[in-house]
XYZ file of C-alpha atoms in Angstrom:
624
model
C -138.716 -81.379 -125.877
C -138.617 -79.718 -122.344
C -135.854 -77.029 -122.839
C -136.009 -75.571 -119.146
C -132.283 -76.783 -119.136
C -129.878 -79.098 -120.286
C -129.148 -81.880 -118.520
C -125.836 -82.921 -117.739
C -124.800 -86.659 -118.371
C -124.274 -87.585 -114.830
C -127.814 -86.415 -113.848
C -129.298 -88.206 -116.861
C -127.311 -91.520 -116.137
C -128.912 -91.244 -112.382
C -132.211 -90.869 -113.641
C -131.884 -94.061 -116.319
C -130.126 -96.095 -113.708
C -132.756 -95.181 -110.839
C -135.461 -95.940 -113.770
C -134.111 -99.442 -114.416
C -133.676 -100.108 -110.219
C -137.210 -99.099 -110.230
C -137.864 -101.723 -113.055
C -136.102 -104.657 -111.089
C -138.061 -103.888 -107.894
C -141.568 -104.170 -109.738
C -140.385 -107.277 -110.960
C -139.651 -108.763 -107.438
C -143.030 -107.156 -106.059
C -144.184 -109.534 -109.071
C -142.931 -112.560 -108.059
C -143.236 -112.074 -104.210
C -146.899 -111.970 -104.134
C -148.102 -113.772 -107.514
C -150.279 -117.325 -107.639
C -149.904 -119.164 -110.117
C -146.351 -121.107 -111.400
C -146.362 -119.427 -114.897
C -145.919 -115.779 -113.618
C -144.251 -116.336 -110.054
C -142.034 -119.290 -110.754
C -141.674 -119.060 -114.746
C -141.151 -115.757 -115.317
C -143.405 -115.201 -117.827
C -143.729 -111.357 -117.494
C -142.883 -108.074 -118.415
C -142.553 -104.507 -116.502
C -142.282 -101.148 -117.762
C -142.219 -97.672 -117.247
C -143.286 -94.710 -119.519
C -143.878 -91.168 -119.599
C -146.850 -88.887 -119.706
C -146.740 -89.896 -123.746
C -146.856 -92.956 -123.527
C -143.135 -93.924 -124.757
C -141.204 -96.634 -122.872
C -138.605 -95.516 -121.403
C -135.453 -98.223 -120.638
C -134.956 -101.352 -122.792
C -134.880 -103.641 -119.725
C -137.929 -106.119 -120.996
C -139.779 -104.801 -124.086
C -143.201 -104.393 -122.596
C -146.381 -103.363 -124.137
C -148.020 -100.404 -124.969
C -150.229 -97.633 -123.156
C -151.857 -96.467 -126.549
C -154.921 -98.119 -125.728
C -155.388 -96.129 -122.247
C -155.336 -93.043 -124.762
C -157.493 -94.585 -127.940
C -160.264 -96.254 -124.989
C -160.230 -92.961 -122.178
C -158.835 -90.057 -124.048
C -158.588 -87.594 -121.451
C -160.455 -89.491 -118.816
C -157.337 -90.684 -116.799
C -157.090 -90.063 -113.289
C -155.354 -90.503 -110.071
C -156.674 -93.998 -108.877
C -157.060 -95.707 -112.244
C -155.945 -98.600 -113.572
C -156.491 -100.093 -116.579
C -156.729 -103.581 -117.408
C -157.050 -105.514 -121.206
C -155.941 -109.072 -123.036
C -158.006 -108.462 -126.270
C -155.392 -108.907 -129.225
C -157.485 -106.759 -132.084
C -157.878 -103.748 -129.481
C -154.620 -103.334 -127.635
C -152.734 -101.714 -130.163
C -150.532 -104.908 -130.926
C -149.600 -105.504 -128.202
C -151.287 -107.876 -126.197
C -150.560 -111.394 -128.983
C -152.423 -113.752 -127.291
C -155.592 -113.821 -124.558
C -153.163 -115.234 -122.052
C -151.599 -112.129 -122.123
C -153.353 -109.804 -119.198
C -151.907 -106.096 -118.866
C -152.415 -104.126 -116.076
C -151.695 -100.323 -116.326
C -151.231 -97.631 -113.754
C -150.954 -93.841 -114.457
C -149.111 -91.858 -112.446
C -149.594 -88.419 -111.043
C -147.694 -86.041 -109.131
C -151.041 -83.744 -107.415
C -152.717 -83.620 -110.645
C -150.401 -83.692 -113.423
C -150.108 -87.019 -115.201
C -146.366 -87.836 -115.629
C -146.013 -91.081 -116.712
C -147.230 -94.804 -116.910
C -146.687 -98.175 -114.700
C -147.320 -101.354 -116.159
C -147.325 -105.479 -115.890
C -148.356 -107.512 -118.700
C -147.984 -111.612 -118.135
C -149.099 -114.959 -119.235
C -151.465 -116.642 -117.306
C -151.844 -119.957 -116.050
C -155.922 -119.924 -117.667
C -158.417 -117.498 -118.923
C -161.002 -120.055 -119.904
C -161.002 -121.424 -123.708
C -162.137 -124.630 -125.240
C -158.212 -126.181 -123.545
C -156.596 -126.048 -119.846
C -154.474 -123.047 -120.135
C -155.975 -121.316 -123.169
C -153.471 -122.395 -125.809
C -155.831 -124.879 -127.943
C -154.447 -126.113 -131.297
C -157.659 -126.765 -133.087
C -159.383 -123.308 -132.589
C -160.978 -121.415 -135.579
C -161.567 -118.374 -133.502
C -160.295 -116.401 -130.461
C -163.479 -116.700 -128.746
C -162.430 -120.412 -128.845
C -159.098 -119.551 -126.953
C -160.288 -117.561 -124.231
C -162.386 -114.497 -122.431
C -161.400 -111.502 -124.078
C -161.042 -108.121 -122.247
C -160.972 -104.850 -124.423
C -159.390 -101.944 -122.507
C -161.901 -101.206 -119.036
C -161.229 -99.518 -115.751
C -160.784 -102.304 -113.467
C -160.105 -99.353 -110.950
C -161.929 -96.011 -111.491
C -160.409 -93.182 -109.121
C -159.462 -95.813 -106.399
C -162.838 -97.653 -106.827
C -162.880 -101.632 -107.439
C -165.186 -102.485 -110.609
C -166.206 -105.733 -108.371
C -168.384 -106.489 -111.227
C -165.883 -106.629 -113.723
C -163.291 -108.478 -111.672
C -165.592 -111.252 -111.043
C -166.755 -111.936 -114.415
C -162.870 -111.976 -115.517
C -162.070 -114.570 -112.220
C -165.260 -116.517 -112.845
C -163.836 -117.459 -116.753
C -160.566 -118.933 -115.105
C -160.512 -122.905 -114.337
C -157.914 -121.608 -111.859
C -159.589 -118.351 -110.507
C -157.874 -118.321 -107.552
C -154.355 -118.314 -109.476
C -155.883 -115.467 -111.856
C -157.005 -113.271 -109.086
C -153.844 -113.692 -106.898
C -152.024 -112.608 -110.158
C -154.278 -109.692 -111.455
C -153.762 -108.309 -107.593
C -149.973 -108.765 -107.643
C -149.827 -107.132 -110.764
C -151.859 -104.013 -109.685
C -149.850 -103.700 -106.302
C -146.605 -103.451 -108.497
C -147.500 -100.974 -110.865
C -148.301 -98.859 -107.801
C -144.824 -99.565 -106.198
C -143.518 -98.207 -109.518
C -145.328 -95.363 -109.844
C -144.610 -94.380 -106.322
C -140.796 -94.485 -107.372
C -141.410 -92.495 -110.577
C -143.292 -90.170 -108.095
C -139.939 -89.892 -105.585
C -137.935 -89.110 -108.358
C -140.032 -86.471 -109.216
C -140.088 -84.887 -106.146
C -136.108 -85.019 -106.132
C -135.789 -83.852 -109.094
C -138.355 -81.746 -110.410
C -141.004 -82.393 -112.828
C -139.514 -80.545 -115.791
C -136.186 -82.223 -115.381
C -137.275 -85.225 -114.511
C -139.440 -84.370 -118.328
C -136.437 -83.405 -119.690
C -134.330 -86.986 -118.464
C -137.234 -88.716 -119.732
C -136.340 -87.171 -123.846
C -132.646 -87.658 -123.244
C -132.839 -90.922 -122.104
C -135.342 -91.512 -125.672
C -132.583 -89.170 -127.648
C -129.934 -91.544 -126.303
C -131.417 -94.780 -127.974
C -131.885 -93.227 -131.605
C -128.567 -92.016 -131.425
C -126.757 -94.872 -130.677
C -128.672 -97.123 -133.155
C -127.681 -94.215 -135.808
C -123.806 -93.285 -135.206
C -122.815 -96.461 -133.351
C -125.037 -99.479 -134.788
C -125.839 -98.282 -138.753
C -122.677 -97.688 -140.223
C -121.729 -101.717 -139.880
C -125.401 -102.594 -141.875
C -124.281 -101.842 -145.851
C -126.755 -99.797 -147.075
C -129.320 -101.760 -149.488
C -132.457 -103.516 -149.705
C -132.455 -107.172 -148.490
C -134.760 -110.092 -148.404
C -135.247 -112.981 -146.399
C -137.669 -115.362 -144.921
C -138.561 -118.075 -142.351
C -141.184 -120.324 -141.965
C -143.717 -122.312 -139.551
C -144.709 -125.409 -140.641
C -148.213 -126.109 -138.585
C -150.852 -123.956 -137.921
C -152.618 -127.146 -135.791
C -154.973 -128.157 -138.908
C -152.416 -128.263 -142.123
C -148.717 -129.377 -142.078
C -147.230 -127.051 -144.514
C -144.617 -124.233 -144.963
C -146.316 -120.706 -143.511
C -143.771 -118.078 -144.758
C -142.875 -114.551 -142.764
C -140.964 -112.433 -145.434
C -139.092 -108.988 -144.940
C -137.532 -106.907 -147.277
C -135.301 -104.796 -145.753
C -134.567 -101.364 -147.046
C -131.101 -99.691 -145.338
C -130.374 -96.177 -145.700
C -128.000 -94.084 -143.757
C -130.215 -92.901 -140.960
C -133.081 -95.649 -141.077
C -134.345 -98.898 -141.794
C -137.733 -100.266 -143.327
C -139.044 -103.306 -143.088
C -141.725 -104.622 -145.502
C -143.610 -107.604 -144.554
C -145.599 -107.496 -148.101
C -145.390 -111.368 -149.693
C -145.783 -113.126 -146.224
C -148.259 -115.450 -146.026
C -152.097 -115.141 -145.957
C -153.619 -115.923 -142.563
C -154.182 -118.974 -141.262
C -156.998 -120.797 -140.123
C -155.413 -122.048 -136.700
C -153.821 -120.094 -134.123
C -150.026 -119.187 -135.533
C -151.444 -115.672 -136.749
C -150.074 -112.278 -134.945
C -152.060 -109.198 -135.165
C -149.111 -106.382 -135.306
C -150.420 -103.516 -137.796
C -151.749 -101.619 -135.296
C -150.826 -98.414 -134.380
C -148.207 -97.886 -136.839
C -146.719 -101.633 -135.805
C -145.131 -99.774 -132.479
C -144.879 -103.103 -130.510
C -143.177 -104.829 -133.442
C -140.824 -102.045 -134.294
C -139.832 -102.044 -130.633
C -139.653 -105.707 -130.340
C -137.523 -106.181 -133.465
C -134.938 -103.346 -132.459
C -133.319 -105.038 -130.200
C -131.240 -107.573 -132.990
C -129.846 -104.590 -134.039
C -127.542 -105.046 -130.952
C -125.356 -107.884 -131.663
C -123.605 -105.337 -133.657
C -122.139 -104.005 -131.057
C -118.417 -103.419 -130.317
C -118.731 -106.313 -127.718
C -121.016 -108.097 -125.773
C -120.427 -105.980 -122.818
C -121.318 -102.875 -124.850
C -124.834 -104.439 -126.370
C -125.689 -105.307 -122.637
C -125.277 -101.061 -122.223
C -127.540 -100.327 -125.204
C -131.606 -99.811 -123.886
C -133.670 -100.249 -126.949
C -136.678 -97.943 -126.088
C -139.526 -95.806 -127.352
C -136.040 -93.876 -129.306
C -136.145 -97.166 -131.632
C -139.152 -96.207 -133.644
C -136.975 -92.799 -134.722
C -134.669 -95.211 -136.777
C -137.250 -97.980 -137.877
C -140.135 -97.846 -140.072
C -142.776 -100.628 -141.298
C -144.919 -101.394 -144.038
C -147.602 -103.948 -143.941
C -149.184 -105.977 -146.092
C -153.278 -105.723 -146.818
C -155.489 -107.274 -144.369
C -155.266 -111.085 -144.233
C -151.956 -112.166 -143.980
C -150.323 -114.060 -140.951
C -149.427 -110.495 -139.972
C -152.079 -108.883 -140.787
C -155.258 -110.718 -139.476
C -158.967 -110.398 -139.672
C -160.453 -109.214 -136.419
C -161.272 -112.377 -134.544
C -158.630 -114.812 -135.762
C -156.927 -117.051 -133.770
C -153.435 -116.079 -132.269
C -152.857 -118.196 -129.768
C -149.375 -119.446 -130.658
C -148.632 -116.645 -132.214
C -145.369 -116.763 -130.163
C -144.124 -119.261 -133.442
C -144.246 -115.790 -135.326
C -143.217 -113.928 -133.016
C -139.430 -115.640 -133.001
C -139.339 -115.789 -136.718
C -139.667 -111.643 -136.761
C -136.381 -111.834 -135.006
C -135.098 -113.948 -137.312
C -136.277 -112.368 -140.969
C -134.344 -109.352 -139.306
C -131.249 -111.003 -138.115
C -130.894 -113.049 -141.422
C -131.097 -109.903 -143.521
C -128.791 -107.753 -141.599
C -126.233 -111.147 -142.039
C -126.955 -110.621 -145.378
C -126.088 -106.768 -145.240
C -122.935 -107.365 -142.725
C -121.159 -110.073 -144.578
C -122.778 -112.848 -142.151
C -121.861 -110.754 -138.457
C -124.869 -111.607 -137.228
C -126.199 -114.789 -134.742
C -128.045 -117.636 -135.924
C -130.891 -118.618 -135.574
C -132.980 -119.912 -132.065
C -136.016 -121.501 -130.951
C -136.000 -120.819 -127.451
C -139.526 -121.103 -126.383
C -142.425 -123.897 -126.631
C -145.464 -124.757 -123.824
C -146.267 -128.440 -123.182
C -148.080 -129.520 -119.840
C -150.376 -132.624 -118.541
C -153.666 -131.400 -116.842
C -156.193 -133.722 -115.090
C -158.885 -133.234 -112.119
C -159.103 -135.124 -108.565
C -161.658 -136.719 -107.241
C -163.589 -133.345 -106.206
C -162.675 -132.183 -110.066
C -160.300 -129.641 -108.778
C -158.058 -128.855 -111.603
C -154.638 -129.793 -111.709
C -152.196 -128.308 -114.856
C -148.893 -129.335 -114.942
C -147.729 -126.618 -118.042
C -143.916 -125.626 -118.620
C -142.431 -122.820 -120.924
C -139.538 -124.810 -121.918
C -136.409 -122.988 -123.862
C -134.129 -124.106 -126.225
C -130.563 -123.826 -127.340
C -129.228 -120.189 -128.172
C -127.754 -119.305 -131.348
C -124.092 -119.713 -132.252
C -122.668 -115.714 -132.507
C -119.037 -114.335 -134.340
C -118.055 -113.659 -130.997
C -118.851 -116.957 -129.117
C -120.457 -120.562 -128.824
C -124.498 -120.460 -128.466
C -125.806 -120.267 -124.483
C -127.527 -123.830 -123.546
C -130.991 -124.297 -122.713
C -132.190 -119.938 -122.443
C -135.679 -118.961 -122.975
C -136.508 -115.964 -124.964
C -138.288 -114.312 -122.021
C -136.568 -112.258 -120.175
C -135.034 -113.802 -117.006
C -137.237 -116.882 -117.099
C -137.326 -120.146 -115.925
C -137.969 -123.599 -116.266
C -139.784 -125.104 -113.350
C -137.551 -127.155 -110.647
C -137.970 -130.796 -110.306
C -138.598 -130.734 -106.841
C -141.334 -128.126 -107.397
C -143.253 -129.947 -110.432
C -142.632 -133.313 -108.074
C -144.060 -131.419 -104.901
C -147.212 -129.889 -106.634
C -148.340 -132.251 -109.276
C -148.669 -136.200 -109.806
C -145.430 -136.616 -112.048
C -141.667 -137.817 -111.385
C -139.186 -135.730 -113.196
C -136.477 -139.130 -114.248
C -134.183 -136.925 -116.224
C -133.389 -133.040 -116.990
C -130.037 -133.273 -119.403
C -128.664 -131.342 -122.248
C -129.434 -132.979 -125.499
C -126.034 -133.789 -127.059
C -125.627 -132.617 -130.761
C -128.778 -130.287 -130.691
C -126.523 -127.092 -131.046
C -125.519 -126.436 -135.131
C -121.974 -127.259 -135.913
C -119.903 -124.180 -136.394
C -116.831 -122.349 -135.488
C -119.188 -121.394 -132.698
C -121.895 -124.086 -131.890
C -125.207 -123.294 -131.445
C -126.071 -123.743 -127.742
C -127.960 -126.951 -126.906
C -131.354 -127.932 -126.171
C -133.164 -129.745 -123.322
C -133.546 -133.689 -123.182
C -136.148 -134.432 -120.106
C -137.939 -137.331 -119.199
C -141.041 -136.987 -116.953
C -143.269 -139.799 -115.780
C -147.151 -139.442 -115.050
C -148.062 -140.688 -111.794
C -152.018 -140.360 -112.854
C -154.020 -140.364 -115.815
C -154.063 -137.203 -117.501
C -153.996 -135.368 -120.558
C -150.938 -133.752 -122.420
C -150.958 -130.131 -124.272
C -148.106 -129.497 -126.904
C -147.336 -126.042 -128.271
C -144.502 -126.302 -130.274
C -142.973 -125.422 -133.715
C -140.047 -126.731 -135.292
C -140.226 -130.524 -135.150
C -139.715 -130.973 -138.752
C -137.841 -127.244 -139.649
C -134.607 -126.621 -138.044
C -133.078 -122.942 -136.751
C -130.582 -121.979 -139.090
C -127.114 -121.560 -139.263
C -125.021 -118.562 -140.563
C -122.058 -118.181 -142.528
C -121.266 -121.138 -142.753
C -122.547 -122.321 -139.706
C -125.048 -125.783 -139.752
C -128.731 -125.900 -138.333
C -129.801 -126.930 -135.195
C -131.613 -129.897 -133.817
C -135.530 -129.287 -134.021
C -138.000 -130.385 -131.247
C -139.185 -133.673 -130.826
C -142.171 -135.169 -128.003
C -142.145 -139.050 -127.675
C -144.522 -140.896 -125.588
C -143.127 -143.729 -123.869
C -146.484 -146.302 -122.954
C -145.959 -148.301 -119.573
C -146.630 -151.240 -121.976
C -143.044 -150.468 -123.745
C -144.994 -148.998 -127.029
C -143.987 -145.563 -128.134
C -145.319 -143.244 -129.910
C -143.875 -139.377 -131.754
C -146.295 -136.860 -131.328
C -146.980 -133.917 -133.282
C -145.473 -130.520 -132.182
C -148.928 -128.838 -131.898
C -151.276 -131.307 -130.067
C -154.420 -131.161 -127.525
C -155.541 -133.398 -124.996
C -153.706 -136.521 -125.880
C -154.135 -139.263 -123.368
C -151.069 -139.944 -120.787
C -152.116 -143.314 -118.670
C -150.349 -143.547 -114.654
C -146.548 -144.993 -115.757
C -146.069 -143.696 -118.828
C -143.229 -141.565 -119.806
C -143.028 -137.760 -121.702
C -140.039 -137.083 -123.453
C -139.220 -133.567 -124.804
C -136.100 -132.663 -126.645
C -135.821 -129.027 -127.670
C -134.028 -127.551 -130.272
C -130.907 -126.487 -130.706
C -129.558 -122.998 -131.517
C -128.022 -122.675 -135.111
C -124.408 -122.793 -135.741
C -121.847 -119.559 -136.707
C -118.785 -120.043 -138.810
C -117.486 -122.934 -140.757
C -117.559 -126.134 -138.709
C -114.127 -126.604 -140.139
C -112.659 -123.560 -139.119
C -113.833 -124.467 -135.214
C -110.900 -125.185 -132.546
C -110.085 -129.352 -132.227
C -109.107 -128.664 -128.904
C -112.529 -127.400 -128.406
C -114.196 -130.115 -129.884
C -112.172 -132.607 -127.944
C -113.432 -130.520 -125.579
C -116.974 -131.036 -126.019
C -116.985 -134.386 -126.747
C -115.092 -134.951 -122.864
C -118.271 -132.742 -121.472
C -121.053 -134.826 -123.589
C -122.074 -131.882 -125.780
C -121.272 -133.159 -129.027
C -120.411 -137.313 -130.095
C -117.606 -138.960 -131.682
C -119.148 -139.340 -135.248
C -120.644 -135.534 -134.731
C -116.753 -134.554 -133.990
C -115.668 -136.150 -137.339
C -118.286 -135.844 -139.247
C -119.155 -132.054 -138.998
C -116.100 -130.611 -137.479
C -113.762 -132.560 -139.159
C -111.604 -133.847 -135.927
C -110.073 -137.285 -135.494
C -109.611 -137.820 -131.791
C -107.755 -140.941 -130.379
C -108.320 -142.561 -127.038
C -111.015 -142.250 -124.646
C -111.704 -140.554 -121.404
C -109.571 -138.044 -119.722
C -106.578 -139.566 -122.250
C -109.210 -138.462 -125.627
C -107.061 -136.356 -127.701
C -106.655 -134.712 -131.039
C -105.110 -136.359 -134.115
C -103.298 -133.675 -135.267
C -102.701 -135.330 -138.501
C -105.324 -136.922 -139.146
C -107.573 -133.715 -138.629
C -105.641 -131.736 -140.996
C -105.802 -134.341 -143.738
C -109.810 -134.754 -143.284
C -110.580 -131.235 -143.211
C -108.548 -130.726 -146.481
C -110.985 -133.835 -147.835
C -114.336 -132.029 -146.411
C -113.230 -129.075 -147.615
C -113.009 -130.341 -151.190
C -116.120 -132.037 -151.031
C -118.481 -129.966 -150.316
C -117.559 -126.111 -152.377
C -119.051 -123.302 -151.718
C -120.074 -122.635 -148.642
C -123.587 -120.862 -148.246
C -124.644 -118.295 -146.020
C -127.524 -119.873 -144.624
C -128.277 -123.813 -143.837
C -132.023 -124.441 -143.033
C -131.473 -128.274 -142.478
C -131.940 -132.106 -144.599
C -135.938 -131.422 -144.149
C -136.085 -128.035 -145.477
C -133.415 -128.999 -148.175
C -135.600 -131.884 -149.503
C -138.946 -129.487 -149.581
C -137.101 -127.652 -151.554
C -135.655 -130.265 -153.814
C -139.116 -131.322 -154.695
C -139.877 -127.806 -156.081
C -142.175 -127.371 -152.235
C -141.032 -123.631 -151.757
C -142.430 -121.218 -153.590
C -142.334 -117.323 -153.410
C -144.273 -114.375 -153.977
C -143.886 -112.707 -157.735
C -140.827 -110.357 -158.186
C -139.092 -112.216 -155.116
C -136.223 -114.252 -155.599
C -134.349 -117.121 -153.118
C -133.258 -115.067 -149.822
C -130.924 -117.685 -149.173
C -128.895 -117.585 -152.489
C -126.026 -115.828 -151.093
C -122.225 -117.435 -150.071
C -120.663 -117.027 -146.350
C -118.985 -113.988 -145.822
C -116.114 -113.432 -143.501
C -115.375 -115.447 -140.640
């Protein structure tokens, strides 16, 4: 650490806050001057700033990684540069898909490097064997996309025109990808101009010296504020996909999680061996960094309060308190160079939740449930001059019931995304959105509900072809302590011709004829708490607003409500007398509920586990 002298904690709380400001205004410089709908109107992004070392510095979006700029140039780094990669075997882990472009910027005050700029986002297309470079039925990445190892798209100030073409010229929308790649390069250089002021204001050395405390800060908190509620221990747990586009089965993640005072390790040894289609994620790279990073942030929730998780940056200070151990090459986790990974965003969400079900495990059930908050679909089809038109959405899903409140409706796991307004889709592309609704029911009954999930309707106005990439149509997200799963996905096809017919989660290029109807459901987030234990007055509640039914009311929750309309209202009664009757029903009540589809696999003796590892779920609600 730079010892020149110690900072005091209103200097360092200037430098974090003017770090973050800096963060929010590379994110507008984004979204101002970006082409294409999945990085200017979605969202679908991330920003970051690091120092001279490479470590990230707030917890504002978790970013990727600048290891590569150091494994690829070494020393060759210069005033001018920037750096530019999407290949998934040489980024480190942490570039998951080809999708995925980053764009890096190294910044220099005269000629002493002090730190990194950087954009990483998903792309509209980078070529592939699919529209938008998320094909199901790929045996390879070279099937999915171009892939870019770590080049200088910019050496000192100079334009590889060479290499920039060849990357535009493998986009179906090039003009989109270029627009992008450009808006992306002009915002790491506003950033790095800002790390550059701040500099100059404060000094290198302290600015040096605010970039360890800010680290130190983020260690410390996990360790004095955040460990002490995690019981010290080892605990398992698990959590599946169920399609990796070829073969409908269960595809298990599995952590053990070993807690000690002053760290945690996670072991991903007995997950799954890779797949052949594109669910696997290529994280044991560089000592798993991006997934150690990515993961930290559950640790949260444990928090005092909300408010006070919202204060806590997870940065490069995480990977002082977490460790990892992977499995040998081969596993979902653990890929063979070259394997699909695609969708690896499936995976990606159950790492969060093999960590937040073991902590419930070591906190007496204080943690969330679990959530499904992201899936692709989209129609694509050409005009008459075979101009390209794709029509893709990153659609979210309920949030997850939490001790402290009811899940959040309809979020998406990317940070401050969106879904794309009807008047926008209706504007740019030939369909008619008929319906954009909450899907009643979707969130898991608990004494906080899981949040709910989307129910849209869209109509084709031309032929076309519709792209699905989506898990959880047969699994659900679970509930905790008590709490009941949420809803699970669902696509239906509605023919002009009044046929129907349920599509598969995972699907390419399945015909969509002028008049028909799309429509998606997403999935609710898991329930917290025992049902029973939930409010009636917040259940009449929710049945007044549409969010839950009548026979959901009675049936989960346990309330008899009288009347209808504004004059519903609780049987006081007969509430108490059919809880006591639900209550002696059912028993015990277990920690975890994975849903009727996941129960019956498991029935019929279809989940088996690893030698030495017992059920993760065979464990009762704790406290409520």
């Amino acid at each position: 650490m730079n010892t020149t002298r110690k900072l005091g904690p209103i200097e360092l709380e200037v430098i974090t806050g003017t770090i973050r400001s800096a963060e929010v205004e590379i994110e507008a410089a984004v979204e101002r001057a970006a082409r294409s709908p999945m990085i200017r109107d979605q969202h679908d992004y991330r920003v970051g700033l690091y120092d001279a070392r490479g470590r990230k510095l707030t917890g504002r979006s978790y970013g990727s990684l600048i290891e590569p700029v150091f494994e690829f140039f070494g020393d060759d780094i210069n005033p001018g540069d920037v750096f530019f990669w999407n290949d998934p075997y040489n980024s480190a882990g942490s570039c998951g898909h080809v999708p995925d472009l980053c764009t890096t910027v190294p910044i220099f005050v005269g000629e002493r490097l002090i730190g990194f700029s950087q954009v990483f986002g998903h792309h509209d297309d980078v070529g592939g064997c699919v529209p938008g470079s998320l094909p199901v039925q790929v045996h390879d990445q070279w099937g999915e996309g171009l892939v870019v190892p770590p080049i200088k798209l910019y050496d000192r100030g100079v334009l590889n025109e060479t290499g920039f073409r060849i990357i535009e010229r493998n986009s179906r929308l090039s003009e989109h990808l270029r627009g992008d790649i450009d808006s992306e390069i002009g915002a790491c250089q506003l950033g790095s101009r800002r790390l550059v002021e701040l500099a100059e204001r404060y000094g290198i050395e302290t600015l040096e010296a605010g970039f360890d405390g800010i680290i130190e800060n983020c260690a410390r908190t996990i360790r004095e504020e955040l460990f002490p509620k995690i019981e010290d221990g080892v605990y398992t747990f698990e959590d599946y996909i169920e399609c990796d586009g070829f073969t409908r089965q269960l595809f298990a993640m599995r952590v053990t999680m070993t807690k000690t005072a002053d760290k945690i390790t996670l072991d991903f040894s007995g997950t799954d061996p890779e797949a052949e289609g594109p669910i696997n994620w290529a994280i044991d790279y560089c000592e798993g960094r991006f997934v150690r990073k990515w993961m930290a942030p559950v640790l949260r929730c444990l928090a005092s309060s909300p408010e006070r998780a919202a204060e806590i940056d997870i940065n490069e200070g995480a990977l002082d308190v977490i460790d990892v151990v992977f499995p040998e090459k081969g596993t979902l986790v653990t890929p063979h160079f070259g394997r699909p990974t695609g969708l690896r965003f499936f995976i990606l969400l159950r790492s969060l939740g093999i960590f937040a079900g073991a902590l419930a495990k070591a906190t007496g059930g204080q943690m969330p449930a679990d959530h499904e908050t992201i899936r692709i679909w989209g129609m694509h089809s050409r005009d008459e001059q075979g101009k390209l038109s794709l029509f893709r959405e990153v659609l979210g899903g309920g949030g997850p019931g939490r001790p402290w409140a009811d899940g959040s409706d309809v979020v998406h796991i990317v940070p401050n995304s969106r879904n794309l307004p009807a008047e926008f889709s209706e504007q740019r592309y030939p369909v008619l959105v008929e319906q954009l609704a909450l899907r009643p029911d979707s969130g898991g009954a608990g004494k906080h509900r899981g949040g709910l999930g989307y129910d849209k309707r869209i109509r084709a106005l031309k032929d076309c072809m519709l792209l699905s990439n989506a898990d959880r149509t047969d699994l659900n997200p679970y509930g905790v302590n008590g709490g009941r799963a949420g809803g699970n996905y669902s696509i239906l096809l509605q023919r002009a011709d009044g046929t129907e017919e349920v599509l598969d989660g995972m699907v390419d290029n399945v015909p969509v004829r002028a008049g028909d109807v799309v429509r998606l459901c997403t999935t609710g987030g898991g329930g917290w708490g025992d049902p029973l234990a939930r409010d009636p007055e917040t259940v009449r509640y929710d049945v007044l607003c549409g969010n839950v039914t009548l026979a959901t009311a009675e049936g989960r929750y346990g309330v008899r409500l009288v009347g209808e309309g504004p004059g519903l209202s609780v049987d006081a009664a007969g509430t108490e007398d059919l809880r006591a009757k639900l209550t002696a029903e059912r028993g015990d009540v277990a920690m975890f509920d994975r849903g009727e589809h996941f129960d019956r696999i498991k029935a019929d003796g279809g989940v088996r586990w690893p030698e030495g590892w017992t059920d993760p779920d065979d464990c009762l609600a704790g406290r409520s």
